Amino acid sequence: PAAPDPHDFLALDSTLAEEERDIRDTVRDYATRELLPHVAEWFEAGTLPDPRGLAKAFGDLGVFGMHLEGYGCAGASAVAYGLACRELEAVDSGLRSFVSVQGSLAMAAIHKFGSEEQKTAWLPRMAAGEAIGCFGLTEPDSGSDPGSMRTRARRDGADWVLDGTKMWITNGSVADVAVVWAATDDGIRGFLVPTDTPGFQANTIHRKLSLRASITSELVLEGVRLPGDALLPGSAGLGSPLSCLNEARYGIVWGVVGAARACYAAALEYAATREQFGGPIAGFQLTQRKLAEMVLDVNQAGLTALRIGRLKDAGACHHNHVSLGKFGNVAAAQRVARAARSLHGANGITLEYPVMRHMVNLETVATYEGTEEIHALSIGQAVTGVSAFR
Ligand code: TGC
Ligand code: FAD
């Protein structure tokens, strides 16, 4: 048998179908050519300088809502969508986040719970990157426990009136439409809020030390009056936004494999070229131990992502499968990024190398879409049958 390829040790990609490989290559080529050369600069600037241009480019690439059917979406397999997330996050978690929030959160909410009119009005434009969406669930006092939200939607004649504040909303200040989750007399429901509606304001959050190549915002809704058909009619209860989260969490299960792979590849290259004590640091036993642990984490996480993707394509993926993947793969990517950072010595703390950028991004990835603790508790509940959330 052939010796393992250091960059695909378990030859996982050899198990991909041709269509999946094509999508992997298309997204990887685009990301390497168009995004990688600029991402350190965007990260340093703490923003995405041209979010509309980027949205259009992602639309042309076909990655927005690529796993959804109809309305201008590609209807690709879950594995193909996962591979796209992996290749984007190999460049930066913030770029994968752009695609997750647009496709897996905002578009998925409209696709799952919207009326035919809402789907036709928004999904084709969002798939093409001509309209940007955001997803407002988290609030200043309601993060892991979204059921405690204070944002309210009340009926006023045929209209709805929304009041409340959403916090940490990706792409909030550049969105055309916000999917806002609010408590009503009938439980939690979703609303489509065009961002030019009077009473809606989005404020960009500054001074982040993580996910800097991404726009994060506060949404303030003060007496936002919407027509009756702004309600997502199929939404009913907390389970509705949570079912969208499963889609985005699934993308993260794959995405972080990309971040980990990029850190491992950088470490492997650096170890071969950096010399100390008369030879490359790759020759030291302690360096080899780090590299062995990295390649193990990258491959185990890749295997987990692929298995969960295959379950999803077979219609057999439970949300606790996704929790297991998010819990394990994010932690694995964090271990790889930290080890790669240390292996780069002083160079590792700069933006000349990708490792610390990935390392600090992964702090956000471990927090959003359900913190490490929330997924541990979901898995704990799944295996014991006992809830320890409250
Ligand atoms: P609980 O009573 O357990 O559940 C309420 C209802 O929802 C159902 N459910 C789910 N359904 C689908 N998918 C899931 N993952 C689900 N988890 C629970 C559940 O069966 C129940 O249904 P029913 O019919 O019985 O009413 O609710 P709880 O209040 O105890 O909370 C459960 C908990 C803690 C797991 C949940 O609230 C949670 O996941 N919290 C974390 C919040 C979170 O992840 N926020 C993310 C915000 S969006 C974001 O971060 C975007 S980042 C940008 C990017 O993705 O790149
Ligand atoms: P908290 O819920 O206050 O948690 C604080 C700590 O307490 C954590 O360690 C947590 O694990 C722990 N904890 C909480 N409950 C328990 C428990 N029962 N048992 C044990 N420990 C517990 N949200 C959106 O809606 N849309 C977005 O687009 C979005 N984008 C984001 C982008 C960025 C850059 C960031 C950082 C966040 C984003 N979020 C978004 C918000 C994100 O989903 C929340 O930050 C996350 O759900 C955690 O909520 P919190 O920050 O309020 O932490």
Tab-separated table of C-alpha atoms and ligand atoms in Angstrom, residues 96-97 100-101 105 135 137-138 143-146 170 238-239 242-243 245-246 248-249 252 319 368-370 374 378 389-390, ligand 1:
chain	number	residue	atom	x	y	z
A	96	ARG	CA	-17.261	30.662	6.522
A	97	SER	CA	-19.455	32.553	8.986
A	100	SER	CA	-23.254	30.089	7.284
A	101	VAL	CA	-25.313	33.062	8.378
A	105	LEU	CA	-29.508	30.657	9.114
A	135	PHE	CA	-30.269	36.105	11.894
A	137	LEU	CA	-31.664	35.285	18.024
A	138	THR	CA	-29.146	36.262	20.743
A	143	GLY	CA	-27.429	33.905	24.875
A	144	SER	CA	-27.266	30.201	25.702
A	145	ASP	CA	-30.855	30.407	26.915
A	146	PRO	CA	-32.655	31.945	23.926
A	170	THR	CA	-23.202	38.611	12.171
A	238	LEU	CA	-38.084	27.827	20.098
A	239	GLY	CA	-37.647	24.650	18.074
A	242	LEU	CA	-32.998	25.839	16.888
A	243	SER	CA	-33.655	23.815	13.746
A	245	LEU	CA	-28.954	26.411	14.167
A	246	ASN	CA	-28.522	22.717	13.369
A	248	ALA	CA	-25.168	26.262	10.689
A	249	ARG	CA	-23.639	24.029	13.371
A	252	ILE	CA	-19.029	24.440	11.590
A	319	HIS	CA	-29.376	17.291	16.108
A	368	TYR	CA	-21.309	30.843	18.970
A	369	GLU	CA	-23.837	28.338	17.697
A	370	GLY	CA	-23.992	26.835	21.195
A	374	ILE	CA	-24.179	23.727	25.872
A	378	SER	CA	-26.893	18.218	24.976
A	389	PHE	CA	-29.494	22.706	31.636
A	390	ARG	CA	-31.373	24.192	34.547
B	1	TGC	P1	-35.756	22.790	24.992
B	1	TGC	O1	-36.982	22.744	25.854
B	1	TGC	O2	-34.721	21.761	25.186
B	1	TGC	O3	-36.162	22.807	23.458
B	1	TGC	C1	-37.221	23.600	22.937
B	1	TGC	C2	-37.762	22.857	21.736
B	1	TGC	O4	-36.753	22.796	20.719
B	1	TGC	C3	-36.400	21.426	20.455
B	1	TGC	N1	-34.934	21.402	20.236
B	1	TGC	C4	-34.422	21.394	19.028
B	1	TGC	N2	-34.996	21.336	17.828
B	1	TGC	C5	-34.207	21.339	16.765
B	1	TGC	N3	-32.858	21.409	16.874
B	1	TGC	C6	-32.235	21.473	18.063
B	1	TGC	N4	-30.904	21.537	18.136
B	1	TGC	C7	-33.017	21.463	19.222
B	1	TGC	N5	-32.762	21.510	20.558
B	1	TGC	C8	-33.954	21.467	21.163
B	1	TGC	C9	-36.848	20.662	21.673
B	1	TGC	O5	-37.102	19.316	21.352
B	1	TGC	C10	-38.104	21.413	22.054
B	1	TGC	O6	-39.150	21.024	21.173
B	1	TGC	P2	-40.645	20.909	21.719
B	1	TGC	O7	-41.426	20.460	20.526
B	1	TGC	O8	-40.596	19.901	22.832
B	1	TGC	O9	-41.017	22.276	22.212
B	1	TGC	O10	-35.163	24.273	25.136
B	1	TGC	P3	-34.260	24.910	26.233
B	1	TGC	O11	-34.832	26.262	26.514
B	1	TGC	O12	-34.061	23.983	27.401
B	1	TGC	O13	-32.873	25.135	25.460
B	1	TGC	C11	-32.181	24.082	24.898
B	1	TGC	C12	-30.766	24.530	24.417
B	1	TGC	C13	-29.958	25.051	25.581
B	1	TGC	C14	-30.075	23.306	23.844
B	1	TGC	C15	-30.891	25.592	23.330
B	1	TGC	O14	-31.576	26.684	23.758
B	1	TGC	C16	-29.563	26.014	22.725
B	1	TGC	O15	-29.146	25.386	21.771
B	1	TGC	N6	-28.875	27.118	23.203
B	1	TGC	C17	-27.718	27.684	22.514
B	1	TGC	C18	-28.125	28.931	21.766
B	1	TGC	C19	-27.359	29.105	20.467
B	1	TGC	O16	-26.746	28.201	19.941
B	1	TGC	N7	-27.429	30.294	19.911
B	1	TGC	C20	-26.836	30.534	18.620
B	1	TGC	C21	-27.303	31.839	18.038
B	1	TGC	S1	-26.963	32.031	16.292
B	1	TGC	C22	-25.321	32.139	16.160
B	1	TGC	O17	-24.592	31.982	17.084
B	1	TGC	C23	-24.785	32.425	14.787
B	1	TGC	S2	-23.085	32.509	14.787
B	1	TGC	C24	-22.694	32.787	13.164
B	1	TGC	C25	-22.283	31.527	12.421
B	1	TGC	O18	-22.985	30.488	12.480
B	1	TGC	O19	-21.263	31.536	11.719
